[in-house]
Short mmCIF file of C-alpha atoms in Angstrom, two decimals:
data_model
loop_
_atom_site.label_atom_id
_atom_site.label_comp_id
_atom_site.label_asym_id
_atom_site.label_seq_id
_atom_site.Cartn_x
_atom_site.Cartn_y
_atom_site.Cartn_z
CA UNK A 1 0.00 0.00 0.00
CA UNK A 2 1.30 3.43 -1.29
CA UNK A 3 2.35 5.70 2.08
CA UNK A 4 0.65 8.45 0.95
CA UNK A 5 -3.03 8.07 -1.18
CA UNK A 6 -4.54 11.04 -2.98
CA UNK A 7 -8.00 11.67 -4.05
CA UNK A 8 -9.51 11.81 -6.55
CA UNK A 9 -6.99 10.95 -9.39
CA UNK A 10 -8.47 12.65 -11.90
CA UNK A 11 -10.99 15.68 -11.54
CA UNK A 12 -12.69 17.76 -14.43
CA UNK A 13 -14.36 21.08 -13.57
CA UNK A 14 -16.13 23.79 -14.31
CA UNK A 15 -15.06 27.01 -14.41
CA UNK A 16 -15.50 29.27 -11.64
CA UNK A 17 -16.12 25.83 -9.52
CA UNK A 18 -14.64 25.35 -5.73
CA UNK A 19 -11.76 22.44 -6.19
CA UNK A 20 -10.96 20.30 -3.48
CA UNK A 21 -8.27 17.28 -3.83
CA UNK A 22 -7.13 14.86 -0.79
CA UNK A 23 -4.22 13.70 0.37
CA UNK A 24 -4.16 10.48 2.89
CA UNK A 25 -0.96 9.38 4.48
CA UNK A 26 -0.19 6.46 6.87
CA UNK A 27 3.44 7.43 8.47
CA UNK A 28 4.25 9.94 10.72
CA UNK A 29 5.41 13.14 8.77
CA UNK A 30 7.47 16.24 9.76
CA UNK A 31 5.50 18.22 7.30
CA UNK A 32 3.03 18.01 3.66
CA UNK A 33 4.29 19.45 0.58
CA UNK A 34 1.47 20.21 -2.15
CA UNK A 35 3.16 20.70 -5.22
CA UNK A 36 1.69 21.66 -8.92
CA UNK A 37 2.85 20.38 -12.38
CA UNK A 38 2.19 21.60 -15.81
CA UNK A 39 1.84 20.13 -18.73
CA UNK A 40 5.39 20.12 -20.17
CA UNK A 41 6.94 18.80 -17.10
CA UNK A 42 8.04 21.64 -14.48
CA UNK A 43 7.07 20.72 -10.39
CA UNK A 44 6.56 23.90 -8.55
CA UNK A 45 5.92 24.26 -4.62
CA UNK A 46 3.57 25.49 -3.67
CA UNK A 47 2.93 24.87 0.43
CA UNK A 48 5.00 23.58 2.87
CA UNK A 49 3.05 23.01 5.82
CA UNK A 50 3.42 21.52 9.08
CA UNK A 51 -0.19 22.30 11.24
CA UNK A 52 -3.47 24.27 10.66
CA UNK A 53 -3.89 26.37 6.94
CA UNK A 54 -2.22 27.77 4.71
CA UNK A 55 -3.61 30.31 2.29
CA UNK A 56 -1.61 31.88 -0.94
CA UNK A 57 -3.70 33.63 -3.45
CA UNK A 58 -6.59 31.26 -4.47
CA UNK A 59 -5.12 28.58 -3.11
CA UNK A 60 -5.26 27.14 0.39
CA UNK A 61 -4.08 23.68 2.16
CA UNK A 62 -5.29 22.69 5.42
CA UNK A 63 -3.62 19.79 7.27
CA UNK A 64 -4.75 17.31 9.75
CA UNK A 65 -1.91 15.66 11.96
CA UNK A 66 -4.21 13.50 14.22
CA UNK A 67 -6.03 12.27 11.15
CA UNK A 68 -3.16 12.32 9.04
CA UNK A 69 -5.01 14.32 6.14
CA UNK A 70 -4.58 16.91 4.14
CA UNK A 71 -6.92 18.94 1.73
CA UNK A 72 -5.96 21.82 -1.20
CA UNK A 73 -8.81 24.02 -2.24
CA UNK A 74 -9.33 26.09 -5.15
CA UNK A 75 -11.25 28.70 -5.12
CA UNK A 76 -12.78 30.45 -8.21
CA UNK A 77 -11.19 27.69 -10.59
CA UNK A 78 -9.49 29.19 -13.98
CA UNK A 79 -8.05 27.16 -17.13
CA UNK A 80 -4.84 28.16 -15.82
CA UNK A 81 -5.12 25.81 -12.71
CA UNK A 82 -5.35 22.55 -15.18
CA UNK A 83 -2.04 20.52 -13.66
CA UNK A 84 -1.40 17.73 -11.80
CA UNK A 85 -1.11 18.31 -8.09
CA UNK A 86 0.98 16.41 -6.22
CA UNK A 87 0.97 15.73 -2.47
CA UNK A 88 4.72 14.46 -0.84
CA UNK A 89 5.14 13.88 2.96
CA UNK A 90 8.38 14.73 4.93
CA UNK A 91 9.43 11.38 7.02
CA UNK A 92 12.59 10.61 8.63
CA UNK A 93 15.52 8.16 7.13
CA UNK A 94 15.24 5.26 9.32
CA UNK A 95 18.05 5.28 11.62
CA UNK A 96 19.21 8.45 11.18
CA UNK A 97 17.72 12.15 11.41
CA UNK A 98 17.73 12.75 7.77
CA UNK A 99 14.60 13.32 5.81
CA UNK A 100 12.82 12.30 2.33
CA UNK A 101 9.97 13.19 0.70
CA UNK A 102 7.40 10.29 -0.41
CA UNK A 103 5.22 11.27 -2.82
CA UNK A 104 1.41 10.37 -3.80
CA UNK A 105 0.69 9.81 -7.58
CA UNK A 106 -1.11 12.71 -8.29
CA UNK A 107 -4.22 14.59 -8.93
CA UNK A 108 -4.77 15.71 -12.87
CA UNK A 109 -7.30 18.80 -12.38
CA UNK A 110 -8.91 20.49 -15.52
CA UNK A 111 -10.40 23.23 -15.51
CA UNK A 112 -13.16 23.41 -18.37
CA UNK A 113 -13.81 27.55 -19.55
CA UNK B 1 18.81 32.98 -8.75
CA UNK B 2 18.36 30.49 -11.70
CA UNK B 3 17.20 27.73 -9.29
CA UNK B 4 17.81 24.44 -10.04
CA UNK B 5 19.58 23.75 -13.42
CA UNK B 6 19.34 20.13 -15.34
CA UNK B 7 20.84 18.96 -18.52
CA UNK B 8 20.22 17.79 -20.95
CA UNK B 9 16.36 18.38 -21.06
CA UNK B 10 16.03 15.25 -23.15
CA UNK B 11 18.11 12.51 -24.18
CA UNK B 12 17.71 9.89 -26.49
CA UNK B 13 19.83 7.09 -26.64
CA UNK B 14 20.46 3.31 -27.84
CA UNK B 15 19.67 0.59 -25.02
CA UNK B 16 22.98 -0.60 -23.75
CA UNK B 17 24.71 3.06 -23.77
CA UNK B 18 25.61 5.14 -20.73
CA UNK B 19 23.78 8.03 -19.73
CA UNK B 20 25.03 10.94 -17.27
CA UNK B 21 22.17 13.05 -16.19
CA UNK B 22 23.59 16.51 -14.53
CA UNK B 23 21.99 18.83 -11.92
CA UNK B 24 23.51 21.98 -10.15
CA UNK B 25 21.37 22.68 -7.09
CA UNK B 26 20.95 26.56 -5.84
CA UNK B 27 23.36 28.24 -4.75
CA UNK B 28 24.04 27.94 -0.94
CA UNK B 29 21.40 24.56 -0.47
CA UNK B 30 23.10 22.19 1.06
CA UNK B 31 20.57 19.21 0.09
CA UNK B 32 20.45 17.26 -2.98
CA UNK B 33 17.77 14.89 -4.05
CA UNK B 34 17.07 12.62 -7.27
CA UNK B 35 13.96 11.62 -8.29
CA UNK B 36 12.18 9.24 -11.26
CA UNK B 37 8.80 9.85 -12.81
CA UNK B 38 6.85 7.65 -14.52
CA UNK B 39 3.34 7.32 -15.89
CA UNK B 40 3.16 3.77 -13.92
CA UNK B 41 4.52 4.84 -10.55
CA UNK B 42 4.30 8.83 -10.18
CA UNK B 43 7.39 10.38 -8.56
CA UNK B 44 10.36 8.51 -6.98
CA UNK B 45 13.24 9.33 -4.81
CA UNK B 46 16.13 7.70 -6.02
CA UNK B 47 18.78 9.28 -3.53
CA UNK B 48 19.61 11.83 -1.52
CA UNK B 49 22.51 13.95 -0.71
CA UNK B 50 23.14 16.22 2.49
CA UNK B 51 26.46 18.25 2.70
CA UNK B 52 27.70 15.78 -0.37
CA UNK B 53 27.13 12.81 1.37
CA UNK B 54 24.70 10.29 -0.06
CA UNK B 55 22.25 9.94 3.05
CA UNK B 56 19.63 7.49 1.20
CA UNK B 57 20.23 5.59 -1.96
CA UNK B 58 17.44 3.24 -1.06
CA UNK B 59 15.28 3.85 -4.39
CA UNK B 60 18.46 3.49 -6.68
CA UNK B 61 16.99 0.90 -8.77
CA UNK B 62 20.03 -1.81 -9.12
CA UNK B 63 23.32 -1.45 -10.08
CA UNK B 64 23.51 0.12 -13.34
CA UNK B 65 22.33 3.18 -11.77
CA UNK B 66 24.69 5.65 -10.04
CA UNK B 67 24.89 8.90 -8.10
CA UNK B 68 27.77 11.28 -7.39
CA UNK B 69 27.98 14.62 -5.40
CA UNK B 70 31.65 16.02 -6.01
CA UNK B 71 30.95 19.37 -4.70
CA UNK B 72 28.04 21.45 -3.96
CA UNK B 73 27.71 22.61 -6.76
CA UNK B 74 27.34 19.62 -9.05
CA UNK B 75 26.32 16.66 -8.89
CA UNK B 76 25.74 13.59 -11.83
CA UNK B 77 23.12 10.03 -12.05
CA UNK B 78 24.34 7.70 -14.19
CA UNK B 79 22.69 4.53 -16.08
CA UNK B 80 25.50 2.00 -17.31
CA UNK B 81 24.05 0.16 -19.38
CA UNK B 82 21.05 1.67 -19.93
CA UNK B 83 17.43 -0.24 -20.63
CA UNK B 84 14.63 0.63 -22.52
CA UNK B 85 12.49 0.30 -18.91
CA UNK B 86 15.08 3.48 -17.68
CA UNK B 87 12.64 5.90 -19.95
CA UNK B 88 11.52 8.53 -17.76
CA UNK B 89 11.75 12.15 -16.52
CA UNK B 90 14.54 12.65 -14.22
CA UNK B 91 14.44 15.32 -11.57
CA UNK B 92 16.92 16.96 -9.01
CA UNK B 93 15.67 19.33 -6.38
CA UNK B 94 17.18 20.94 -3.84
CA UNK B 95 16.83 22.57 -0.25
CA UNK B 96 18.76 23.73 2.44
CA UNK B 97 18.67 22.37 5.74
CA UNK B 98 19.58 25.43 8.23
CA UNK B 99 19.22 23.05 11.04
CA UNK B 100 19.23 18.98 10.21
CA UNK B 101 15.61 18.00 9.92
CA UNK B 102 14.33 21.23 9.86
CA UNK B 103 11.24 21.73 7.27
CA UNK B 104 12.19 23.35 4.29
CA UNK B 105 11.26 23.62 0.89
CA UNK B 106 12.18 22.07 -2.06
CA UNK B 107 13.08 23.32 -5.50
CA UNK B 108 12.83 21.54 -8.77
CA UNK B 109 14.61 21.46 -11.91
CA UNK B 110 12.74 21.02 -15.31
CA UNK B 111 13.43 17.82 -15.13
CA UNK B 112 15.57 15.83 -18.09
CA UNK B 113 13.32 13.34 -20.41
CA UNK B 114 15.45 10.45 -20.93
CA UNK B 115 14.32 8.01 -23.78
CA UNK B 116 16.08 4.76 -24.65
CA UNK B 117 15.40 2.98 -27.32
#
């Protein structure tokens, strides 16, 4: 079973429509990167977060430690936001105190005009 | 800042030829990481480097694949001999870790698209 499951993995929308993708881990985690990629390849950040909400723009992430969840939003959806998004999880190295990032497989959004 | 720089950003190449992939990480990030995408099973980490040392090379796939740090400025994956089943994108990111463990953020480069046919 993948560490960290994301839902759903594909998601068409409207226009204008509230967008809301899930991420699901089953390790404990130092922090939840969400992370956007375009068509033609390039992965950008876009929240690191560790606790509570995070809110850039359109965009917000909320995190759940005890339940080990995490949601993005997007509010207002645009064209522009088609991508894939991409939730990773910060755990530890086993035996050491060195970090990696596991990632789910992805959430392809499109946004429909 | 450039951020993180890749090349090539595609290679094609025979099955059974080596392939160095190259990555320079941002200036002053002290982590290096390399991942694998593919349509089958998303992102990967292959390995990871703190201060040039290789801290995890637990998703190198077998043998033929290798990973070098010679500074902090550079570092190369290589596939010797390479396999048709090697096809991917290829990405290095970096961070830096002020304080070991601390949460930071990671930066990608555009990735390199290797083919091997």
């Amino acid at each position: 079973k993948n560490e960290v499951e994301q839902s759903p993995q594909n998601l068409t929308a409207q226009e204008g429509e509230f967008i809301t993708i899930n991420c699901s881990y089953s390790v404990g985690i130092s922090a939840l990167h969400w992370l956007q990629q375009h068509p033609g390849g390039g992965i950008v950040s876009l929240f690191m977060l560790s606790s509570g909400k995070k809110k850039h723009g359109r965009l917000i992430a909320t995190i759940n430690i005890q339940e080990k969840h995490s949601s993005l939003h997007i509010t207002a959806s645009h064209p522009r936001d088609s991508a894939v998004y991409i939730c990773a999880v910060r755990v530890r190295v086993s035996g050491g105190s060195n970090y990696k990032l596991t990632f789910g497989k992805g959430t392809l959004l499109t946004v429909n005009p | 800042d450039a951020g993180v720089i890749q090349s090539p950003r595609h290679e094609v190449t025979e099955m059974g030829q080596e392939v160095t992939l190259r990555c320079k990480p941002i200036s002053g990030h002290n982590s290096l990481f390399w991942y694998r995408q593919t349509m089958m099973r998303g992102l990967e980490l292959l390995i990871y480097f703190n201060n040039n040392v290789p801290i995890d090379d637990s998703g190198m796939p077998e043998d033929r694949f290798s990973a070098k740090m010679p500074n902090a400025s550079f570092s190369t994956l290589k596939i010797q001999p390479s396999e048709p089943r090697d096809s991917a994108v290829y990405f290095c990111a970096s961070s830096r870790e002020v304080v070991q463990g601390e949460n930071t953020e990671a930066f990608f480069g555009q990735g390199t698209r290797l083919t091997v046919v």
